[in-house]
Amino acid sequence: MTSPSRMHSWQRLSTHHQQLHDSGIRIADLFTADSTRFSRFSVKEGELLLDYSKNLITDETRALLLTLAEEAGLRGAIDAMFRADVINTTEQRPALHVALRTPLPDARLKVGAEVQATLDKMQGFVEEVQQGRWKGFTGKSISTVINIGIGGSDLGPAMVTAALAHWHVPQLQCHFVSNVDPVHMRETLAAADPETTLFIIASKSFNTLETHQNAALARRWYLEKGGDVALIARHFVAVTANVAKALAFGIDAANIFPMWDWVGGRYSLWSAIGLPIALAVGMTKFRELLHGARLMDEHFRDTPFERNIPVIMGLLAVWHSAFCGAASQAMLPYSQSLNLFPAFLQQLEMESLGKSVQIDGSAVHSATGPIVWGSAGTNGQHSFHQLLHQGTHLIPADFIGLVNSLYGQDHDQHTHLLANCFSQSQALMQGKSEEEAFRELLSQGRDEAFARALAKHKVIAGNKPSNTLLLQELSAQNLGSLIALYEHKVYVESVIWNINAFDQWGVELGKQLGEKLYDALTANANCEHFDASTNGLINHCRQQQDGDE
Ligand code: F6P
């Protein structure tokens, strides 16, 4: 495939960007010139609305971006994903997360039967645990679930479980332990009772250091606290594609839930990796989540590009990164329930798009995926929004809001939340000129000289782009659609950049070096074989460290 920067539409976009820049036109001017801009630059799909009118784009920009999508072969790439082609070329497998939310076995995908059988197995297990029939070693029912996993085996399930707190069954408390820092596990265990605690070891590879260490710690704790070794299977289940390793760890074969190599870790919350979600909210809600994702899959697969939400958002992301020079992207859910959504998106976006070579191994010619960060609004307004408004970096923002409050009450307070959400995107776009700031200060009774001096500090450049996504409310279905939307948006970007969104070779080197450093930290001799900094840090710790008590 042609490198994107050599495509005709790419070059035209480059020229077009320069022309827009030279014209000095601002986003706010585009609204003044066109009273229909909101309706022409927004899309409604089911219970989701995307407003992308507050971006510095014109009809011509959109047309060129859509041409770029065609030229890059996006249509064929979408079909290839749904057809189960080997689109993860470096790992030589398909990326089939869409098959996890297909309600009926799809003959073309060949994996439907396994997916349905796993959902049935999850259903049986969830009912046994929730209804108290799954007993621990002293005959008591389970009341605490601790998911041990990291990356995709943690972030997705943890984010969804937190987001759906409103529907948690009261009899189960779900916790997530990911960090190899033993404090994470110890502090979680501090409040747990071994008689009523169930551990889920979630690891696609069953090879991940953090998960291994934490699982071993959990097993030690269970035994130290009097847990019956003969009944350990009542307290440890696993979700993995590596059955042999799970068996070797001591998990009962009947308690191993399958994963498959055709599901990427960061795309896996829809599989049995979602078991803690299902335990927390029940299988009915879990299936609603899958259904919501399915609705987005169908929208992505079947909707013309000009009304296709993931396509539009993916193209805008390419526009911002590659043409406008935005190196970072803020994710701002105005919903406490979605507090963990930015952290989930960090893995989804940065592990997928943090690449420097194209599919054929040649270097990319433009910036690829941006640095993704953010947190729930309104909290961010009182910390990092200052930089969004007056800093020197161009940072596009995605605002995510809920039309209705989750509990159907506190309507007025929820209205403050929405008002803040909209006021932030408005302020980012409009800004405040020096003259406006000066007049404002005079109207507040400041003397002229002081007002002149202070006005310079109150200038807000404005013209900062943003999208706003509104969900009708936070339901399991809408959450499923929202997550799937970002999965597909990421795929769109990867197709335009001609990179593989489904591998993550970059994380390997740190893992390899980590093993060598562990050996050096636990050796008897002074370390001298690395660089001076690493040697110095290791030797300092060796000399200063206390051992286990
Ligand atoms: O180190 C990165 C990574 O491979 C992620 O891609 C993955 O989600 C995570 O580690 C956990 O992997 P596993 O589920 O195999 O333990």
Coordinates of C-alpha atoms in Angstrom, one line a residue, residues 54-445:
K54 CA -16.1 23.1 17.1
N55 CA -13.1 22.0 15.0
L56 CA -11.2 24.1 12.6
I57 CA -12.5 22.4 9.6
T58 CA -14.6 23.5 6.6
D59 CA -16.6 21.5 4.0
E60 CA -13.5 21.3 2.0
T61 CA -11.5 19.8 4.9
R62 CA -14.2 17.2 5.5
A63 CA -14.4 16.3 1.8
L64 CA -10.6 16.0 1.6
L65 CA -10.5 13.8 4.7
L66 CA -13.2 11.6 3.3
T67 CA -11.3 11.3 0.1
L68 CA -8.2 10.4 2.1
A69 CA -10.2 7.6 3.7
E70 CA -11.2 6.2 0.3
E71 CA -7.7 6.6 -1.1
A72 CA -6.2 4.8 2.0
G73 CA -8.6 1.8 1.4
L74 CA -10.6 2.2 4.5
R75 CA -13.7 0.5 3.0
G76 CA -11.7 -2.6 2.3
A77 CA -9.9 -2.5 5.6
I78 CA -13.3 -2.4 7.5
D79 CA -14.5 -5.3 5.4
A80 CA -11.3 -7.2 6.1
M81 CA -11.7 -6.8 9.9
F82 CA -15.3 -8.1 9.8
R83 CA -14.3 -10.9 7.4
A84 CA -11.7 -12.1 9.9
D85 CA -8.7 -11.4 7.6
V86 CA -5.3 -11.5 9.1
I87 CA -5.1 -7.8 9.7
N88 CA -2.6 -8.1 12.6
T89 CA 0.1 -8.9 10.2
T90 CA 3.1 -9.0 12.6
E91 CA 1.4 -11.5 14.8
Q92 CA -0.2 -13.2 11.8
R93 CA -3.8 -13.3 13.1
P94 CA -7.1 -11.6 12.7
A95 CA -8.3 -9.0 15.2
L96 CA -11.8 -10.3 15.9
H97 CA -13.1 -8.4 18.9
V98 CA -16.3 -7.7 16.8
A99 CA -17.0 -11.5 16.9
L100 CA -17.3 -11.3 20.7
R101 CA -20.4 -9.2 20.4
T102 CA -22.1 -11.0 17.5
P103 CA -25.3 -12.4 19.0
L104 CA -25.5 -15.5 16.8
P105 CA -22.6 -17.6 15.5
D106 CA -21.6 -16.1 12.3
A107 CA -20.4 -18.7 9.8
R108 CA -18.0 -16.3 8.2
L109 CA -16.2 -15.6 11.5
K110 CA -15.9 -19.3 12.4
V111 CA -15.5 -18.5 16.1
G112 CA -19.1 -17.9 17.0
A113 CA -19.7 -21.2 18.7
E114 CA -16.7 -20.8 21.0
V115 CA -17.9 -17.3 21.9
Q116 CA -21.4 -18.4 22.7
A117 CA -20.1 -21.4 24.7
T118 CA -17.9 -19.1 26.7
L119 CA -20.8 -16.7 27.4
D120 CA -22.9 -19.7 28.6
K121 CA -20.1 -20.9 30.9
M122 CA -19.8 -17.4 32.3
Q123 CA -23.5 -17.2 32.8
G124 CA -23.5 -20.5 34.8
F125 CA -20.6 -19.4 36.9
V126 CA -22.0 -15.9 37.6
E127 CA -25.3 -17.3 38.7
E128 CA -23.6 -19.8 41.0
V129 CA -21.5 -17.1 42.6
Q130 CA -24.2 -14.4 42.8
Q131 CA -26.8 -16.8 44.1
G132 CA -24.4 -18.0 46.8
R133 CA -24.2 -21.6 45.6
W134 CA -20.4 -21.3 44.9
K135 CA -18.9 -22.1 48.3
G136 CA -15.5 -21.3 49.8
F137 CA -13.4 -23.8 51.8
T138 CA -15.6 -23.4 54.9
G139 CA -18.9 -23.6 53.1
K140 CA -19.5 -19.9 53.0
S141 CA -20.7 -18.0 49.9
I142 CA -18.4 -15.7 48.0
S143 CA -18.6 -12.0 48.9
T144 CA -15.3 -10.6 47.6
V145 CA -14.0 -10.9 44.0
I146 CA -10.4 -9.9 43.3
N147 CA -9.4 -9.6 39.7
I148 CA -5.7 -10.1 39.2
G149 CA -4.5 -8.8 35.8
I150 CA -2.8 -5.9 34.1
G151 CA -3.2 -3.8 30.9
G152 CA -6.1 -5.1 28.9
S153 CA -6.8 -7.7 31.5
D154 CA -7.4 -4.9 34.0
L155 CA -8.2 -1.5 32.6
G156 CA -11.2 -2.5 30.5
P157 CA -13.0 -4.6 33.1
A158 CA -12.1 -2.2 35.9
M159 CA -13.3 0.8 34.0
V160 CA -16.7 -0.8 33.0
T161 CA -17.2 -2.3 36.5
A162 CA -16.7 1.2 38.0
A163 CA -18.9 2.8 35.4
L164 CA -21.8 0.4 36.1
A165 CA -21.6 0.8 39.8
H166 CA -25.3 1.8 39.9
W167 CA -26.2 -1.8 38.9
H168 CA -23.8 -3.7 41.2
V169 CA -25.3 -6.6 43.0
P170 CA -25.1 -5.9 46.7
Q171 CA -23.7 -9.3 47.8
L172 CA -20.4 -9.0 45.9
Q173 CA -17.6 -6.5 46.2
C174 CA -15.2 -6.5 43.2
H175 CA -11.6 -5.3 43.4
F176 CA -8.8 -5.0 40.8
V177 CA -5.2 -5.6 41.5
S178 CA -2.7 -4.9 38.7
N179 CA 0.5 -3.3 40.0
V180 CA 3.5 -5.5 40.8
D181 CA 4.0 -3.2 43.8
P182 CA 3.0 -5.6 46.6
V183 CA 1.2 -2.8 48.3
H184 CA -1.6 -3.0 45.8
M185 CA -2.4 -6.6 46.6
R186 CA -1.6 -6.3 50.4
E187 CA -3.9 -3.3 50.8
T188 CA -6.7 -5.0 48.9
L189 CA -6.3 -8.2 50.9
A190 CA -6.3 -6.2 54.2
A191 CA -10.1 -6.0 54.1
A192 CA -10.7 -9.5 52.5
D193 CA -11.7 -12.7 54.2
P194 CA -10.1 -15.8 52.8
E195 CA -13.2 -17.9 53.4
T196 CA -15.3 -15.7 51.1
T197 CA -12.8 -14.4 48.6
L198 CA -12.6 -15.5 45.0
F199 CA -9.6 -14.6 42.8
I200 CA -9.8 -14.3 39.0
I201 CA -6.4 -14.6 37.4
A202 CA -6.9 -12.8 34.1
S203 CA -4.0 -13.1 31.7
K204 CA -4.3 -13.9 28.0
S205 CA -0.7 -15.1 28.0
F206 CA -0.5 -16.3 31.6
N207 CA 3.1 -15.1 31.2
T208 CA 2.9 -11.6 32.6
L209 CA 5.2 -10.9 35.5
E210 CA 2.9 -8.6 37.5
T211 CA 0.0 -11.1 37.3
H212 CA 2.2 -14.0 38.2
Q213 CA 3.6 -12.3 41.2
N214 CA 0.2 -11.1 42.4
A215 CA -1.4 -14.5 41.9
A216 CA 1.4 -16.2 43.8
L217 CA 1.0 -13.6 46.6
A218 CA -2.7 -14.2 46.7
R219 CA -2.2 -18.0 46.9
R220 CA 0.4 -17.5 49.8
W221 CA -2.1 -15.3 51.6
Y222 CA -4.9 -17.8 51.2
L223 CA -2.8 -20.7 52.6
E224 CA -1.3 -18.5 55.4
K225 CA -4.8 -17.5 56.5
G226 CA -5.8 -21.2 56.9
G227 CA -7.2 -21.8 53.4
D228 CA -7.6 -25.5 52.7
V229 CA -5.1 -26.5 50.0
A230 CA -7.5 -29.3 48.8
L231 CA -10.2 -26.7 48.1
I232 CA -8.1 -24.0 46.6
A233 CA -10.0 -24.4 43.3
R234 CA -13.0 -22.9 45.0
H235 CA -11.0 -19.7 45.4
F236 CA -9.0 -19.3 42.2
V237 CA -10.3 -19.3 38.6
A238 CA -8.5 -18.1 35.5
V239 CA -9.2 -16.5 32.2
T240 CA -6.5 -17.2 29.7
A241 CA -5.5 -18.5 26.3
N242 CA -2.6 -20.4 27.9
V243 CA -4.4 -23.4 29.5
A244 CA -1.2 -25.3 30.2
K245 CA 0.3 -22.5 32.2
A246 CA -3.0 -22.0 34.2
L247 CA -3.1 -25.7 35.0
A248 CA 0.6 -25.6 36.1
F249 CA -0.3 -22.8 38.4
G250 CA -2.9 -25.1 40.0
I251 CA -6.1 -23.8 38.5
D252 CA -8.8 -26.5 38.1
A253 CA -9.4 -27.3 34.4
A254 CA -13.1 -26.7 34.9
N255 CA -12.4 -23.2 36.2
I256 CA -10.4 -22.0 33.2
F257 CA -12.4 -19.6 31.0
P258 CA -11.0 -19.4 27.5
M259 CA -9.4 -16.4 25.7
W260 CA -8.2 -16.6 22.1
D261 CA -5.1 -15.3 20.3
W262 CA -7.5 -13.4 17.9
V263 CA -8.5 -11.0 20.6
G264 CA -6.0 -8.3 21.5
G265 CA -5.6 -7.6 25.3
R266 CA -6.9 -4.0 25.0
Y267 CA -9.9 -5.2 23.0
S268 CA -10.8 -8.1 25.3
L269 CA -13.2 -6.8 27.9
W270 CA -16.0 -8.3 25.8
S271 CA -14.6 -11.8 26.3
A272 CA -14.3 -13.8 29.6
I273 CA -11.8 -11.1 30.6
G274 CA -15.1 -9.3 31.4
L275 CA -15.9 -11.9 34.0
P276 CA -15.6 -9.4 36.9
I277 CA -18.0 -7.1 35.2
A278 CA -20.5 -9.9 34.8
L279 CA -20.1 -10.9 38.5
A280 CA -20.6 -7.3 39.5
V281 CA -23.7 -6.5 37.4
G282 CA -25.0 -9.9 36.2
M283 CA -25.0 -11.4 32.8
T284 CA -28.1 -9.5 31.6
K285 CA -26.2 -6.2 31.9
F286 CA -23.1 -7.8 30.4
R287 CA -25.1 -8.8 27.4
E288 CA -26.5 -5.3 27.1
L289 CA -23.0 -4.0 27.1
L290 CA -22.2 -6.4 24.2
H291 CA -25.4 -5.4 22.4
G292 CA -24.4 -1.7 22.6
A293 CA -21.0 -2.6 21.1
R294 CA -22.7 -4.6 18.4
L295 CA -24.9 -1.6 17.5
M296 CA -21.7 0.5 17.0
D297 CA -20.1 -2.3 15.0
E298 CA -23.1 -2.3 12.6
H299 CA -23.0 1.5 12.4
F300 CA -19.3 1.4 11.6
R301 CA -19.6 -1.4 9.0
D302 CA -22.7 -0.2 7.3
T303 CA -22.9 3.6 7.4
P304 CA -21.5 5.8 4.7
F305 CA -18.3 7.5 5.8
E306 CA -19.8 11.0 5.9
R307 CA -22.2 9.9 8.7
N308 CA -20.0 7.3 10.3
I309 CA -19.0 8.4 13.8
P310 CA -15.8 6.3 14.2
V311 CA -14.7 7.3 10.7
I312 CA -15.3 11.0 11.3
M313 CA -13.6 10.9 14.7
G314 CA -10.6 8.9 13.3
L315 CA -10.2 11.3 10.4
L316 CA -10.3 14.3 12.7
A317 CA -7.6 12.7 14.9
V318 CA -5.4 12.2 11.8
W319 CA -6.1 15.9 10.8
H320 CA -5.1 17.1 14.3
S321 CA -2.0 14.9 14.7
A322 CA -0.6 14.9 11.2
F323 CA -1.6 18.2 9.8
C324 CA -2.2 20.6 12.7
G325 CA 0.7 19.4 14.8
A326 CA -1.2 18.4 17.9
A327 CA 0.9 16.0 19.8
S328 CA -1.6 15.3 22.5
Q329 CA -5.3 14.6 23.0
A330 CA -7.4 15.3 26.1
M331 CA -10.2 12.9 27.0
L332 CA -12.7 14.6 29.2
P333 CA -15.7 12.6 30.3
Y334 CA -18.1 14.9 32.3
S335 CA -19.3 11.9 34.3
Q336 CA -17.8 10.6 37.5
S337 CA -18.9 7.1 36.4
L338 CA -16.5 7.4 33.5
N339 CA -13.6 8.5 35.7
L340 CA -11.5 5.5 34.5
F341 CA -12.3 6.0 30.9
P342 CA -9.3 8.1 30.1
A343 CA -7.0 5.5 31.6
F344 CA -8.6 2.8 29.5
L345 CA -8.3 5.0 26.4
Q346 CA -4.6 5.5 27.1
Q347 CA -3.9 1.9 26.5
L348 CA -6.4 1.5 23.7
E349 CA -5.0 4.5 21.8
M350 CA -1.3 4.6 22.7
E351 CA -0.6 0.8 22.6
S352 CA -2.4 0.7 19.2
L353 CA -1.2 3.9 17.6
G354 CA 2.2 4.5 19.2
K355 CA 4.1 3.2 16.1
S356 CA 6.9 4.5 13.9
V357 CA 6.8 2.0 11.1
Q358 CA 4.2 1.2 8.5
I359 CA 2.8 -2.3 7.8
D360 CA 5.7 -3.1 5.5
G361 CA 8.3 -2.0 8.0
S362 CA 9.2 1.3 6.4
A363 CA 9.3 4.5 8.5
V364 CA 6.1 6.6 8.8
H365 CA 6.3 10.1 7.3
S366 CA 4.1 12.0 9.8
A367 CA 3.3 12.0 13.5
T368 CA 1.1 9.1 14.4
G369 CA -1.0 8.5 17.5
P370 CA -1.1 11.4 20.0
I371 CA -0.4 11.3 23.8
V372 CA -3.7 10.6 25.4
W373 CA -4.6 11.9 28.8
G374 CA -7.4 13.3 30.8
S375 CA -9.8 12.9 33.7
A376 CA -13.4 13.3 34.7
G377 CA -14.9 16.8 34.5
T378 CA -15.4 19.0 36.4
N379 CA -12.4 18.0 38.4
G380 CA -9.9 18.7 35.5
Q381 CA -11.2 22.3 35.3
H382 CA -9.5 23.0 38.7
S383 CA -6.2 21.5 37.7
F384 CA -5.0 21.1 34.1
H385 CA -7.6 23.1 32.1
Q386 CA -5.5 26.2 32.7
L387 CA -3.0 24.8 30.2
L388 CA -5.7 23.9 27.7
H389 CA -6.9 27.5 27.8
Q390 CA -3.6 29.5 28.1
G391 CA -0.8 27.1 27.5
T392 CA 1.3 27.0 24.3
H393 CA 0.3 23.5 23.1
L394 CA -2.5 22.7 20.7
I395 CA -4.5 20.0 22.5
P396 CA -7.7 18.9 20.9
A397 CA -10.3 17.7 23.5
D398 CA -13.0 15.1 23.4
F399 CA -15.8 16.1 25.8
I400 CA -18.2 13.2 26.7
G401 CA -21.4 14.1 28.5
L402 CA -24.6 12.5 29.6
V403 CA -27.9 14.2 28.7
N404 CA -29.6 12.7 31.8
S405 CA -28.2 12.0 35.2
L406 CA -27.7 8.4 36.2
Y407 CA -30.1 8.4 39.1
G408 CA -32.8 10.4 37.5
Q409 CA -32.6 12.8 40.4
D410 CA -30.5 15.8 41.4
H411 CA -31.5 17.3 38.1
D412 CA -30.3 20.8 38.9
Q413 CA -26.8 19.6 40.0
H414 CA -26.6 17.5 36.8
T415 CA -27.4 20.7 34.8
H416 CA -24.4 22.4 36.4
L417 CA -22.3 19.5 35.1
L418 CA -23.6 19.9 31.6
A419 CA -23.3 23.6 31.7
N420 CA -19.6 23.3 32.7
C421 CA -19.0 20.7 30.0
F422 CA -20.4 23.0 27.3
S423 CA -18.8 26.2 28.7
Q424 CA -15.4 24.6 28.5
S425 CA -15.7 23.7 24.8
Q426 CA -17.1 27.1 24.2
A427 CA -14.3 28.9 26.1
L428 CA -11.7 26.8 24.2
M429 CA -13.2 27.9 21.0
Q430 CA -14.0 31.6 21.7
G431 CA -11.2 32.6 23.9
K432 CA -11.0 36.2 25.2
S433 CA -9.1 39.1 23.4
E434 CA -7.0 41.6 25.2
E435 CA -9.5 44.3 24.4
E436 CA -12.3 42.2 25.9
A437 CA -10.3 41.6 29.0
F438 CA -9.4 45.3 29.3
R439 CA -13.1 46.4 29.0
E440 CA -14.1 43.8 31.5
L441 CA -11.5 45.1 34.0
L442 CA -12.6 48.7 33.5
S443 CA -16.3 47.6 34.1
Q444 CA -15.1 46.1 37.4
G445 CA -13.8 49.5 38.4

